[in-house]
JSON list of C-alpha atoms in Angstrom, two decimals:
[
{"chain": "A", "resi": 1, "resn": "ASP", "atom": "CA", "xyz": [-22.15, -32.13, 29.99]},
{"chain": "A", "resi": 2, "resn": "SER", "atom": "CA", "xyz": [-18.41, -32.35, 29.91]},
{"chain": "A", "resi": 3, "resn": "GLY", "atom": "CA", "xyz": [-18.34, -36.02, 29.88]},
{"chain": "A", "resi": 4, "resn": "VAL", "atom": "CA", "xyz": [-16.36, -36.06, 33.02]},
{"chain": "A", "resi": 5, "resn": "THR", "atom": "CA", "xyz": [-18.04, -37.76, 36.03]},
{"chain": "A", "resi": 6, "resn": "GLN", "atom": "CA", "xyz": [-17.11, -37.03, 39.70]},
{"chain": "A", "resi": 7, "resn": "THR", "atom": "CA", "xyz": [-18.62, -38.95, 42.81]},
{"chain": "A", "resi": 8, "resn": "PRO", "atom": "CA", "xyz": [-19.86, -38.02, 45.26]},
{"chain": "A", "resi": 9, "resn": "LYS", "atom": "CA", "xyz": [-20.98, -34.53, 44.63]},
{"chain": "A", "resi": 10, "resn": "HIS", "atom": "CA", "xyz": [-21.04, -33.88, 48.19]},
{"chain": "A", "resi": 11, "resn": "LEU", "atom": "CA", "xyz": [-19.22, -35.29, 51.17]},
{"chain": "A", "resi": 12, "resn": "ILE", "atom": "CA", "xyz": [-19.23, -34.24, 54.80]},
{"chain": "A", "resi": 13, "resn": "THR", "atom": "CA", "xyz": [-16.95, -35.87, 57.22]},
{"chain": "A", "resi": 14, "resn": "ALA", "atom": "CA", "xyz": [-15.04, -35.20, 60.63]},
{"chain": "A", "resi": 15, "resn": "THR", "atom": "CA", "xyz": [-11.62, -34.24, 61.04]},
{"chain": "A", "resi": 16, "resn": "GLY", "atom": "CA", "xyz": [-9.04, -37.13, 61.25]},
{"chain": "A", "resi": 17, "resn": "GLN", "atom": "CA", "xyz": [-11.22, -39.21, 58.80]},
{"chain": "A", "resi": 18, "resn": "ARG", "atom": "CA", "xyz": [-10.22, -40.52, 55.33]},
{"chain": "A", "resi": 19, "resn": "VAL", "atom": "CA", "xyz": [-12.28, -39.97, 52.13]},
{"chain": "A", "resi": 20, "resn": "THR", "atom": "CA", "xyz": [-11.79, -41.32, 48.54]},
{"chain": "A", "resi": 21, "resn": "LEU", "atom": "CA", "xyz": [-12.94, -39.18, 45.61]},
{"chain": "A", "resi": 22, "resn": "ARG", "atom": "CA", "xyz": [-13.58, -40.60, 42.23]},
{"chain": "A", "resi": 23, "resn": "CYS", "atom": "CA", "xyz": [-13.15, -39.46, 38.66]},
{"chain": "A", "resi": 24, "resn": "SER", "atom": "CA", "xyz": [-14.21, -41.07, 35.38]},
{"chain": "A", "resi": 25, "resn": "PRO", "atom": "CA", "xyz": [-12.68, -39.24, 32.56]},
{"chain": "A", "resi": 26, "resn": "ARG", "atom": "CA", "xyz": [-14.13, -38.79, 29.11]},
{"chain": "A", "resi": 27, "resn": "SER", "atom": "CA", "xyz": [-14.10, -41.68, 26.79]},
{"chain": "A", "resi": 28, "resn": "GLY", "atom": "CA", "xyz": [-10.62, -41.67, 25.12]},
{"chain": "A", "resi": 29, "resn": "ASP", "atom": "CA", "xyz": [-9.16, -39.16, 27.37]},
{"chain": "A", "resi": 30, "resn": "LEU", "atom": "CA", "xyz": [-5.80, -40.76, 28.86]},
{"chain": "A", "resi": 31, "resn": "SER", "atom": "CA", "xyz": [-5.04, -37.87, 31.22]},
{"chain": "A", "resi": 32, "resn": "VAL", "atom": "CA", "xyz": [-6.63, -37.12, 34.44]},
{"chain": "A", "resi": 33, "resn": "TYR", "atom": "CA", "xyz": [-5.77, -33.93, 36.48]},
{"chain": "A", "resi": 34, "resn": "TRP", "atom": "CA", "xyz": [-6.89, -33.11, 40.01]},
{"chain": "A", "resi": 35, "resn": "TYR", "atom": "CA", "xyz": [-7.35, -29.68, 41.36]},
{"chain": "A", "resi": 36, "resn": "GLN", "atom": "CA", "xyz": [-8.57, -28.14, 44.60]},
{"chain": "A", "resi": 37, "resn": "GLN", "atom": "CA", "xyz": [-10.55, -25.12, 44.73]},
{"chain": "A", "resi": 38, "resn": "SER", "atom": "CA", "xyz": [-11.03, -23.17, 48.07]},
{"chain": "A", "resi": 39, "resn": "LEU", "atom": "CA", "xyz": [-12.30, -19.52, 48.57]},
{"chain": "A", "resi": 40, "resn": "ASP", "atom": "CA", "xyz": [-9.09, -18.01, 49.20]},
{"chain": "A", "resi": 41, "resn": "GLN", "atom": "CA", "xyz": [-6.66, -19.97, 47.07]},
{"chain": "A", "resi": 42, "resn": "GLY", "atom": "CA", "xyz": [-8.37, -20.23, 43.55]},
{"chain": "A", "resi": 43, "resn": "LEU", "atom": "CA", "xyz": [-7.76, -23.34, 41.74]},
{"chain": "A", "resi": 44, "resn": "GLN", "atom": "CA", "xyz": [-4.62, -25.24, 42.61]},
{"chain": "A", "resi": 45, "resn": "PHE", "atom": "CA", "xyz": [-3.29, -28.02, 40.83]},
{"chain": "A", "resi": 46, "resn": "LEU", "atom": "CA", "xyz": [-2.77, -31.11, 42.65]},
{"chain": "A", "resi": 47, "resn": "ILE", "atom": "CA", "xyz": [-1.54, -34.12, 40.61]},
{"chain": "A", "resi": 48, "resn": "GLN", "atom": "CA", "xyz": [-1.78, -35.39, 36.96]},
{"chain": "A", "resi": 49, "resn": "TYR", "atom": "CA", "xyz": [-1.92, -39.10, 35.79]},
{"chain": "A", "resi": 50, "resn": "TYR", "atom": "CA", "xyz": [-1.48, -40.23, 32.17]},
{"chain": "A", "resi": 51, "resn": "ASN", "atom": "CA", "xyz": [-2.35, -43.69, 31.17]},
{"chain": "A", "resi": 52, "resn": "GLY", "atom": "CA", "xyz": [-1.89, -44.92, 34.76]},
{"chain": "A", "resi": 53, "resn": "GLU", "atom": "CA", "xyz": [1.25, -43.24, 35.32]},
{"chain": "A", "resi": 54, "resn": "GLU", "atom": "CA", "xyz": [2.02, -40.09, 37.50]},
{"chain": "A", "resi": 55, "resn": "ARG", "atom": "CA", "xyz": [2.93, -37.35, 35.16]},
{"chain": "A", "resi": 56, "resn": "ALA", "atom": "CA", "xyz": [3.06, -34.18, 37.08]},
{"chain": "A", "resi": 57, "resn": "LYS", "atom": "CA", "xyz": [2.79, -33.16, 40.91]},
{"chain": "A", "resi": 58, "resn": "GLY", "atom": "CA", "xyz": [1.68, -29.82, 42.18]},
{"chain": "A", "resi": 59, "resn": "ASN", "atom": "CA", "xyz": [0.68, -28.55, 45.51]},
{"chain": "A", "resi": 60, "resn": "ILE", "atom": "CA", "xyz": [-0.46, -32.00, 46.81]},
{"chain": "A", "resi": 61, "resn": "LEU", "atom": "CA", "xyz": [-0.10, -32.53, 50.51]},
{"chain": "A", "resi": 62, "resn": "GLU", "atom": "CA", "xyz": [1.55, -35.80, 51.72]},
{"chain": "A", "resi": 63, "resn": "ARG", "atom": "CA", "xyz": [-1.72, -36.75, 53.28]},
{"chain": "A", "resi": 64, "resn": "PHE", "atom": "CA", "xyz": [-3.33, -36.85, 49.87]},
{"chain": "A", "resi": 65, "resn": "SER", "atom": "CA", "xyz": [-2.72, -39.58, 47.23]},
{"chain": "A", "resi": 66, "resn": "ALA", "atom": "CA", "xyz": [-3.98, -40.55, 44.04]},
{"chain": "A", "resi": 67, "resn": "GLN", "atom": "CA", "xyz": [-3.93, -43.25, 41.47]},
{"chain": "A", "resi": 68, "resn": "GLN", "atom": "CA", "xyz": [-5.29, -44.09, 37.85]},
{"chain": "A", "resi": 69, "resn": "PHE", "atom": "CA", "xyz": [-6.61, -47.53, 37.32]},
{"chain": "A", "resi": 70, "resn": "PRO", "atom": "CA", "xyz": [-6.43, -49.57, 34.09]},
{"chain": "A", "resi": 71, "resn": "ASP", "atom": "CA", "xyz": [-9.76, -48.58, 33.02]},
{"chain": "A", "resi": 72, "resn": "LEU", "atom": "CA", "xyz": [-8.40, -44.99, 33.40]},
{"chain": "A", "resi": 73, "resn": "HIS", "atom": "CA", "xyz": [-10.84, -43.95, 36.11]},
{"chain": "A", "resi": 74, "resn": "SER", "atom": "CA", "xyz": [-8.90, -42.22, 39.00]},
{"chain": "A", "resi": 75, "resn": "GLU", "atom": "CA", "xyz": [-9.30, -41.82, 42.81]},
{"chain": "A", "resi": 76, "resn": "LEU", "atom": "CA", "xyz": [-8.03, -39.10, 44.95]},
{"chain": "A", "resi": 77, "resn": "ASN", "atom": "CA", "xyz": [-7.51, -40.31, 48.63]},
{"chain": "A", "resi": 78, "resn": "LEU", "atom": "CA", "xyz": [-7.44, -37.60, 51.34]},
{"chain": "A", "resi": 79, "resn": "SER", "atom": "CA", "xyz": [-6.42, -38.65, 54.83]},
{"chain": "A", "resi": 80, "resn": "SER", "atom": "CA", "xyz": [-6.14, -37.31, 58.35]},
{"chain": "A", "resi": 81, "resn": "LEU", "atom": "CA", "xyz": [-8.46, -34.57, 57.13]},
{"chain": "A", "resi": 82, "resn": "GLU", "atom": "CA", "xyz": [-8.33, -31.18, 58.64]},
{"chain": "A", "resi": 83, "resn": "LEU", "atom": "CA", "xyz": [-10.90, -28.33, 58.57]},
{"chain": "A", "resi": 84, "resn": "GLY", "atom": "CA", "xyz": [-8.84, -26.53, 56.04]},
{"chain": "A", "resi": 85, "resn": "ASP", "atom": "CA", "xyz": [-9.17, -29.42, 53.56]},
{"chain": "A", "resi": 86, "resn": "SER", "atom": "CA", "xyz": [-12.83, -28.18, 52.91]},
{"chain": "A", "resi": 87, "resn": "ALA", "atom": "CA", "xyz": [-12.91, -27.16, 49.31]},
{"chain": "A", "resi": 88, "resn": "LEU", "atom": "CA", "xyz": [-14.29, -28.21, 45.94]},
{"chain": "A", "resi": 89, "resn": "TYR", "atom": "CA", "xyz": [-12.12, -30.90, 44.34]},
{"chain": "A", "resi": 90, "resn": "PHE", "atom": "CA", "xyz": [-12.13, -31.01, 40.62]},
{"chain": "A", "resi": 91, "resn": "CYS", "atom": "CA", "xyz": [-11.20, -33.72, 38.16]},
{"chain": "A", "resi": 92, "resn": "ALA", "atom": "CA", "xyz": [-10.36, -32.83, 34.63]},
{"chain": "A", "resi": 93, "resn": "SER", "atom": "CA", "xyz": [-9.43, -34.99, 31.65]},
{"chain": "A", "resi": 94, "resn": "SER", "atom": "CA", "xyz": [-7.65, -34.58, 28.38]},
{"chain": "A", "resi": 95, "resn": "VAL", "atom": "CA", "xyz": [-6.23, -36.64, 25.43]},
{"chain": "A", "resi": 96, "resn": "SER", "atom": "CA", "xyz": [-2.82, -35.05, 25.81]},
{"chain": "A", "resi": 97, "resn": "TYR", "atom": "CA", "xyz": [-0.17, -35.94, 28.38]},
{"chain": "A", "resi": 98, "resn": "LEU", "atom": "CA", "xyz": [0.67, -32.31, 28.58]},
{"chain": "A", "resi": 99, "resn": "ALA", "atom": "CA", "xyz": [-0.11, -29.72, 30.95]},
{"chain": "A", "resi": 100, "resn": "LEU", "atom": "CA", "xyz": [-3.45, -27.59, 30.80]},
{"chain": "A", "resi": 101, "resn": "GLY", "atom": "CA", "xyz": [-2.95, -24.49, 28.84]},
{"chain": "A", "resi": 102, "resn": "VAL", "atom": "CA", "xyz": [-0.28, -26.01, 26.44]},
{"chain": "A", "resi": 103, "resn": "GLU", "atom": "CA", "xyz": [-0.81, -25.90, 22.72]},
{"chain": "A", "resi": 104, "resn": "ASN", "atom": "CA", "xyz": [-4.05, -28.02, 21.88]},
{"chain": "A", "resi": 105, "resn": "THR", "atom": "CA", "xyz": [-4.40, -29.32, 25.23]},
{"chain": "A", "resi": 106, "resn": "GLU", "atom": "CA", "xyz": [-7.99, -28.65, 26.02]},
{"chain": "A", "resi": 107, "resn": "ALA", "atom": "CA", "xyz": [-9.30, -30.17, 29.29]},
{"chain": "A", "resi": 108, "resn": "PHE", "atom": "CA", "xyz": [-12.81, -31.11, 30.32]},
{"chain": "A", "resi": 109, "resn": "PHE", "atom": "CA", "xyz": [-13.61, -30.67, 33.88]},
{"chain": "A", "resi": 110, "resn": "GLY", "atom": "CA", "xyz": [-16.19, -32.44, 35.90]},
{"chain": "A", "resi": 111, "resn": "GLN", "atom": "CA", "xyz": [-18.75, -31.01, 38.36]},
{"chain": "A", "resi": 112, "resn": "GLY", "atom": "CA", "xyz": [-16.55, -31.43, 41.37]},
{"chain": "A", "resi": 113, "resn": "THR", "atom": "CA", "xyz": [-16.88, -32.95, 44.77]},
{"chain": "A", "resi": 114, "resn": "ARG", "atom": "CA", "xyz": [-17.50, -30.44, 47.59]},
{"chain": "A", "resi": 115, "resn": "LEU", "atom": "CA", "xyz": [-15.87, -31.82, 50.51]},
{"chain": "A", "resi": 116, "resn": "THR", "atom": "CA", "xyz": [-16.81, -30.47, 53.94]},
{"chain": "A", "resi": 117, "resn": "VAL", "atom": "CA", "xyz": [-14.77, -31.22, 56.98]},
{"chain": "A", "resi": 118, "resn": "VAL", "atom": "CA", "xyz": [-16.36, -30.56, 60.17]},
{"chain": "B", "resi": 1, "resn": "LEU", "atom": "CA", "xyz": [5.86, -20.53, 34.57]},
{"chain": "B", "resi": 2, "resn": "ALA", "atom": "CA", "xyz": [4.82, -17.15, 33.30]},
{"chain": "B", "resi": 3, "resn": "LYS", "atom": "CA", "xyz": [2.93, -15.06, 35.96]},
{"chain": "B", "resi": 4, "resn": "THR", "atom": "CA", "xyz": [-0.34, -13.49, 34.73]},
{"chain": "B", "resi": 5, "resn": "THR", "atom": "CA", "xyz": [-2.31, -10.52, 36.12]},
{"chain": "B", "resi": 6, "resn": "GLN", "atom": "CA", "xyz": [-5.81, -9.85, 35.51]},
{"chain": "B", "resi": 7, "resn": "PRO", "atom": "CA", "xyz": [-8.39, -7.68, 37.06]},
{"chain": "B", "resi": 8, "resn": "ILE", "atom": "CA", "xyz": [-10.28, -9.15, 40.02]},
{"chain": "B", "resi": 9, "resn": "SER", "atom": "CA", "xyz": [-13.60, -8.11, 39.10]},
{"chain": "B", "resi": 10, "resn": "MET", "atom": "CA", "xyz": [-15.60, -6.47, 36.23]},
{"chain": "B", "resi": 11, "resn": "ASP", "atom": "CA", "xyz": [-19.22, -5.34, 35.90]},
{"chain": "B", "resi": 12, "resn": "SER", "atom": "CA", "xyz": [-21.06, -5.07, 32.55]},
{"chain": "B", "resi": 13, "resn": "TYR", "atom": "CA", "xyz": [-24.60, -4.71, 31.14]},
{"chain": "B", "resi": 14, "resn": "GLU", "atom": "CA", "xyz": [-26.46, -7.08, 28.82]},
{"chain": "B", "resi": 15, "resn": "GLY", "atom": "CA", "xyz": [-25.53, -6.41, 25.17]},
{"chain": "B", "resi": 16, "resn": "GLN", "atom": "CA", "xyz": [-22.31, -4.82, 25.72]},
{"chain": "B", "resi": 17, "resn": "GLU", "atom": "CA", "xyz": [-19.00, -6.06, 24.51]},
{"chain": "B", "resi": 18, "resn": "VAL", "atom": "CA", "xyz": [-16.59, -7.17, 27.55]},
{"chain": "B", "resi": 19, "resn": "ASN", "atom": "CA", "xyz": [-12.79, -7.07, 27.20]},
{"chain": "B", "resi": 20, "resn": "ILE", "atom": "CA", "xyz": [-10.87, -8.67, 29.92]},
{"chain": "B", "resi": 21, "resn": "THR", "atom": "CA", "xyz": [-7.14, -8.11, 29.70]},
{"chain": "B", "resi": 22, "resn": "CYS", "atom": "CA", "xyz": [-4.37, -10.27, 31.10]},
{"chain": "B", "resi": 23, "resn": "SER", "atom": "CA", "xyz": [-0.82, -9.24, 31.50]},
{"chain": "B", "resi": 24, "resn": "HIS", "atom": "CA", "xyz": [1.99, -11.77, 31.17]},
{"chain": "B", "resi": 25, "resn": "ASN", "atom": "CA", "xyz": [5.10, -9.68, 30.86]},
{"chain": "B", "resi": 26, "resn": "ASN", "atom": "CA", "xyz": [7.60, -12.64, 31.14]},
{"chain": "B", "resi": 27, "resn": "ILE", "atom": "CA", "xyz": [5.72, -14.86, 28.49]},
{"chain": "B", "resi": 28, "resn": "ALA", "atom": "CA", "xyz": [8.29, -17.29, 26.84]},
{"chain": "B", "resi": 29, "resn": "THR", "atom": "CA", "xyz": [8.63, -17.91, 23.06]},
{"chain": "B", "resi": 30, "resn": "ASN", "atom": "CA", "xyz": [6.77, -21.15, 23.00]},
{"chain": "B", "resi": 31, "resn": "ASP", "atom": "CA", "xyz": [3.91, -20.22, 25.53]},
{"chain": "B", "resi": 32, "resn": "TYR", "atom": "CA", "xyz": [0.38, -20.33, 24.51]},
{"chain": "B", "resi": 33, "resn": "ILE", "atom": "CA", "xyz": [-2.37, -18.07, 26.09]},
{"chain": "B", "resi": 34, "resn": "THR", "atom": "CA", "xyz": [-5.48, -20.02, 27.30]},
{"chain": "B", "resi": 35, "resn": "TRP", "atom": "CA", "xyz": [-8.63, -18.83, 28.74]},
{"chain": "B", "resi": 36, "resn": "TYR", "atom": "CA", "xyz": [-11.21, -20.70, 30.78]},
{"chain": "B", "resi": 37, "resn": "GLN", "atom": "CA", "xyz": [-14.65, -19.87, 32.10]},
{"chain": "B", "resi": 38, "resn": "GLN", "atom": "CA", "xyz": [-16.04, -21.01, 35.38]},
{"chain": "B", "resi": 39, "resn": "PHE", "atom": "CA", "xyz": [-19.68, -20.87, 36.49]},
{"chain": "B", "resi": 40, "resn": "PRO", "atom": "CA", "xyz": [-20.54, -21.02, 40.07]},
{"chain": "B", "resi": 41, "resn": "SER", "atom": "CA", "xyz": [-20.09, -24.43, 41.62]},
{"chain": "B", "resi": 42, "resn": "GLN", "atom": "CA", "xyz": [-19.16, -25.88, 38.15]},
{"chain": "B", "resi": 43, "resn": "GLY", "atom": "CA", "xyz": [-15.76, -26.86, 36.75]},
{"chain": "B", "resi": 44, "resn": "PRO", "atom": "CA", "xyz": [-13.85, -24.44, 34.35]},
{"chain": "B", "resi": 45, "resn": "ARG", "atom": "CA", "xyz": [-14.79, -24.67, 30.69]},
{"chain": "B", "resi": 46, "resn": "PHE", "atom": "CA", "xyz": [-12.19, -24.07, 28.02]},
{"chain": "B", "resi": 47, "resn": "ILE", "atom": "CA", "xyz": [-13.00, -20.99, 25.82]},
{"chain": "B", "resi": 48, "resn": "ILE", "atom": "CA", "xyz": [-10.16, -20.11, 23.45]},
{"chain": "B", "resi": 49, "resn": "GLN", "atom": "CA", "xyz": [-6.41, -20.41, 22.94]},
{"chain": "B", "resi": 50, "resn": "GLY", "atom": "CA", "xyz": [-3.98, -18.58, 20.91]},
{"chain": "B", "resi": 51, "resn": "TYR", "atom": "CA", "xyz": [-0.37, -17.88, 20.23]},
{"chain": "B", "resi": 52, "resn": "LYS", "atom": "CA", "xyz": [-0.32, -14.58, 18.47]},
{"chain": "B", "resi": 53, "resn": "THR", "atom": "CA", "xyz": [-2.44, -11.83, 16.61]},
{"chain": "B", "resi": 54, "resn": "LYS", "atom": "CA", "xyz": [-6.21, -12.85, 16.82]},
{"chain": "B", "resi": 55, "resn": "VAL", "atom": "CA", "xyz": [-7.99, -15.81, 17.41]},
{"chain": "B", "resi": 56, "resn": "THR", "atom": "CA", "xyz": [-11.80, -16.08, 17.08]},
{"chain": "B", "resi": 57, "resn": "ASN", "atom": "CA", "xyz": [-14.49, -18.94, 17.65]},
{"chain": "B", "resi": 58, "resn": "GLU", "atom": "CA", "xyz": [-18.07, -19.09, 18.36]},
{"chain": "B", "resi": 59, "resn": "VAL", "atom": "CA", "xyz": [-17.83, -17.94, 21.95]},
{"chain": "B", "resi": 60, "resn": "ALA", "atom": "CA", "xyz": [-15.22, -15.25, 22.14]},
{"chain": "B", "resi": 61, "resn": "SER", "atom": "CA", "xyz": [-12.11, -13.49, 20.26]},
{"chain": "B", "resi": 62, "resn": "LEU", "atom": "CA", "xyz": [-8.77, -13.37, 21.76]},
{"chain": "B", "resi": 63, "resn": "PHE", "atom": "CA", "xyz": [-6.50, -10.46, 20.78]},
{"chain": "B", "resi": 64, "resn": "ILE", "atom": "CA", "xyz": [-2.68, -10.77, 21.28]},
{"chain": "B", "resi": 65, "resn": "PRO", "atom": "CA", "xyz": [-0.36, -8.01, 20.44]},
{"chain": "B", "resi": 66, "resn": "ALA", "atom": "CA", "xyz": [2.93, -8.39, 18.61]},
{"chain": "B", "resi": 67, "resn": "ASP", "atom": "CA", "xyz": [5.04, -8.20, 22.00]},
{"chain": "B", "resi": 68, "resn": "ARG", "atom": "CA", "xyz": [2.61, -11.00, 23.41]},
{"chain": "B", "resi": 69, "resn": "LYS", "atom": "CA", "xyz": [3.01, -9.56, 26.88]},
{"chain": "B", "resi": 70, "resn": "SER", "atom": "CA", "xyz": [-0.68, -9.07, 27.35]},
{"chain": "B", "resi": 71, "resn": "SER", "atom": "CA", "xyz": [-3.82, -10.49, 25.82]},
{"chain": "B", "resi": 72, "resn": "THR", "atom": "CA", "xyz": [-7.47, -9.68, 25.67]},
{"chain": "B", "resi": 73, "resn": "LEU", "atom": "CA", "xyz": [-10.40, -11.83, 25.74]},
{"chain": "B", "resi": 74, "resn": "SER", "atom": "CA", "xyz": [-13.41, -10.20, 24.16]},
{"chain": "B", "resi": 75, "resn": "LEU", "atom": "CA", "xyz": [-16.86, -11.31, 24.75]},
{"chain": "B", "resi": 76, "resn": "PRO", "atom": "CA", "xyz": [-19.35, -9.87, 22.26]},
{"chain": "B", "resi": 77, "resn": "ARG", "atom": "CA", "xyz": [-22.74, -8.78, 23.44]},
{"chain": "B", "resi": 78, "resn": "VAL", "atom": "CA", "xyz": [-22.83, -10.39, 26.74]},
{"chain": "B", "resi": 79, "resn": "SER", "atom": "CA", "xyz": [-25.86, -11.81, 28.34]},
{"chain": "B", "resi": 80, "resn": "LEU", "atom": "CA", "xyz": [-26.55, -12.61, 32.11]},
{"chain": "B", "resi": 81, "resn": "SER", "atom": "CA", "xyz": [-25.47, -16.19, 31.30]},
{"chain": "B", "resi": 82, "resn": "ASP", "atom": "CA", "xyz": [-21.88, -14.86, 30.80]},
{"chain": "B", "resi": 83, "resn": "THR", "atom": "CA", "xyz": [-21.71, -13.96, 34.37]},
{"chain": "B", "resi": 84, "resn": "ALA", "atom": "CA", "xyz": [-18.74, -16.18, 35.39]},
{"chain": "B", "resi": 85, "resn": "VAL", "atom": "CA", "xyz": [-14.97, -16.05, 36.43]},
{"chain": "B", "resi": 86, "resn": "TYR", "atom": "CA", "xyz": [-12.48, -15.95, 33.54]},
{"chain": "B", "resi": 87, "resn": "TYR", "atom": "CA", "xyz": [-9.08, -17.28, 33.94]},
{"chain": "B", "resi": 88, "resn": "CYS", "atom": "CA", "xyz": [-6.06, -16.57, 31.82]},
{"chain": "B", "resi": 89, "resn": "LEU", "atom": "CA", "xyz": [-3.33, -19.32, 31.62]},
{"chain": "B", "resi": 90, "resn": "VAL", "atom": "CA", "xyz": [-0.04, -19.19, 30.29]},
{"chain": "B", "resi": 91, "resn": "VAL", "atom": "CA", "xyz": [2.25, -22.24, 30.21]},
{"chain": "B", "resi": 92, "resn": "LEU", "atom": "CA", "xyz": [5.41, -23.30, 28.87]},
{"chain": "B", "resi": 93, "resn": "SER", "atom": "CA", "xyz": [4.65, -25.19, 25.75]},
{"chain": "B", "resi": 94, "resn": "ASN", "atom": "CA", "xyz": [7.11, -28.04, 26.76]},
{"chain": "B", "resi": 95, "resn": "SER", "atom": "CA", "xyz": [6.37, -28.00, 30.41]},
{"chain": "B", "resi": 96, "resn": "GLY", "atom": "CA", "xyz": [5.29, -31.20, 32.18]},
{"chain": "B", "resi": 97, "resn": "TYR", "atom": "CA", "xyz": [3.69, -29.07, 34.69]},
{"chain": "B", "resi": 98, "resn": "ALA", "atom": "CA", "xyz": [-0.19, -28.34, 34.95]},
{"chain": "B", "resi": 99, "resn": "LEU", "atom": "CA", "xyz": [-0.54, -24.81, 36.61]},
{"chain": "B", "resi": 100, "resn": "ASN", "atom": "CA", "xyz": [-2.52, -23.18, 39.18]},
{"chain": "B", "resi": 101, "resn": "PHE", "atom": "CA", "xyz": [-5.43, -21.00, 37.77]},
{"chain": "B", "resi": 102, "resn": "GLY", "atom": "CA", "xyz": [-5.01, -18.23, 39.96]},
{"chain": "B", "resi": 103, "resn": "LYS", "atom": "CA", "xyz": [-7.92, -16.29, 41.00]},
{"chain": "B", "resi": 104, "resn": "GLY", "atom": "CA", "xyz": [-9.37, -15.01, 37.59]},
{"chain": "B", "resi": 105, "resn": "THR", "atom": "CA", "xyz": [-11.74, -12.04, 36.84]},
{"chain": "B", "resi": 106, "resn": "SER", "atom": "CA", "xyz": [-15.13, -12.27, 38.21]},
{"chain": "B", "resi": 107, "resn": "LEU", "atom": "CA", "xyz": [-17.52, -10.90, 35.53]},
{"chain": "B", "resi": 108, "resn": "LEU", "atom": "CA", "xyz": [-20.93, -9.67, 36.65]},
{"chain": "B", "resi": 109, "resn": "VAL", "atom": "CA", "xyz": [-23.54, -8.94, 33.98]},
{"chain": "B", "resi": 110, "resn": "THR", "atom": "CA", "xyz": [-26.75, -7.23, 34.97]}
]
């Protein structure tokens, strides 16, 4: 158990709809990273928040948004969903404000939310 | 961001030592090399990180030659439970960017 909690585990929704994915980081971690994993794209970085502020942005679509709340949990909002948005969405947390892979920035990943758009 | 290249897949038998090599020809002076492991339908898990020479922990060893243009993750005496995808990451040490993992190396142990 990584200590990172993601809900829901599975989500099935129709095209055009909007969903919210939730992530609770490990106790004490200030950074939250969101990743999308689809079969043909591997793990793609979406966005990072550190202590409530947006820290870095990756390949996140304009239809997607995220925020981190004062209690440090984070939500990823996906709107106007398309079939191609079907993927596993992972949240990771770290004590560091730096990117994954930087010295001593070990991140802990949740179990993911599997989103299926039909 | 340094680009990495690793084999798409590898096969091994239980009890064997497995070495997965990652090429990162344009690694920068301050870049660290990090490896993550991912089991099916689970999030990636940090394995090991290094800068130069050799790093060893309870899970694996990481060998980095002097020119640092490649690195090798070594898994001693693999078991069936080591079947997973292994990702090599190289990131600028002062970068504010979290990177994409790429497709990694899918290791099958039988």
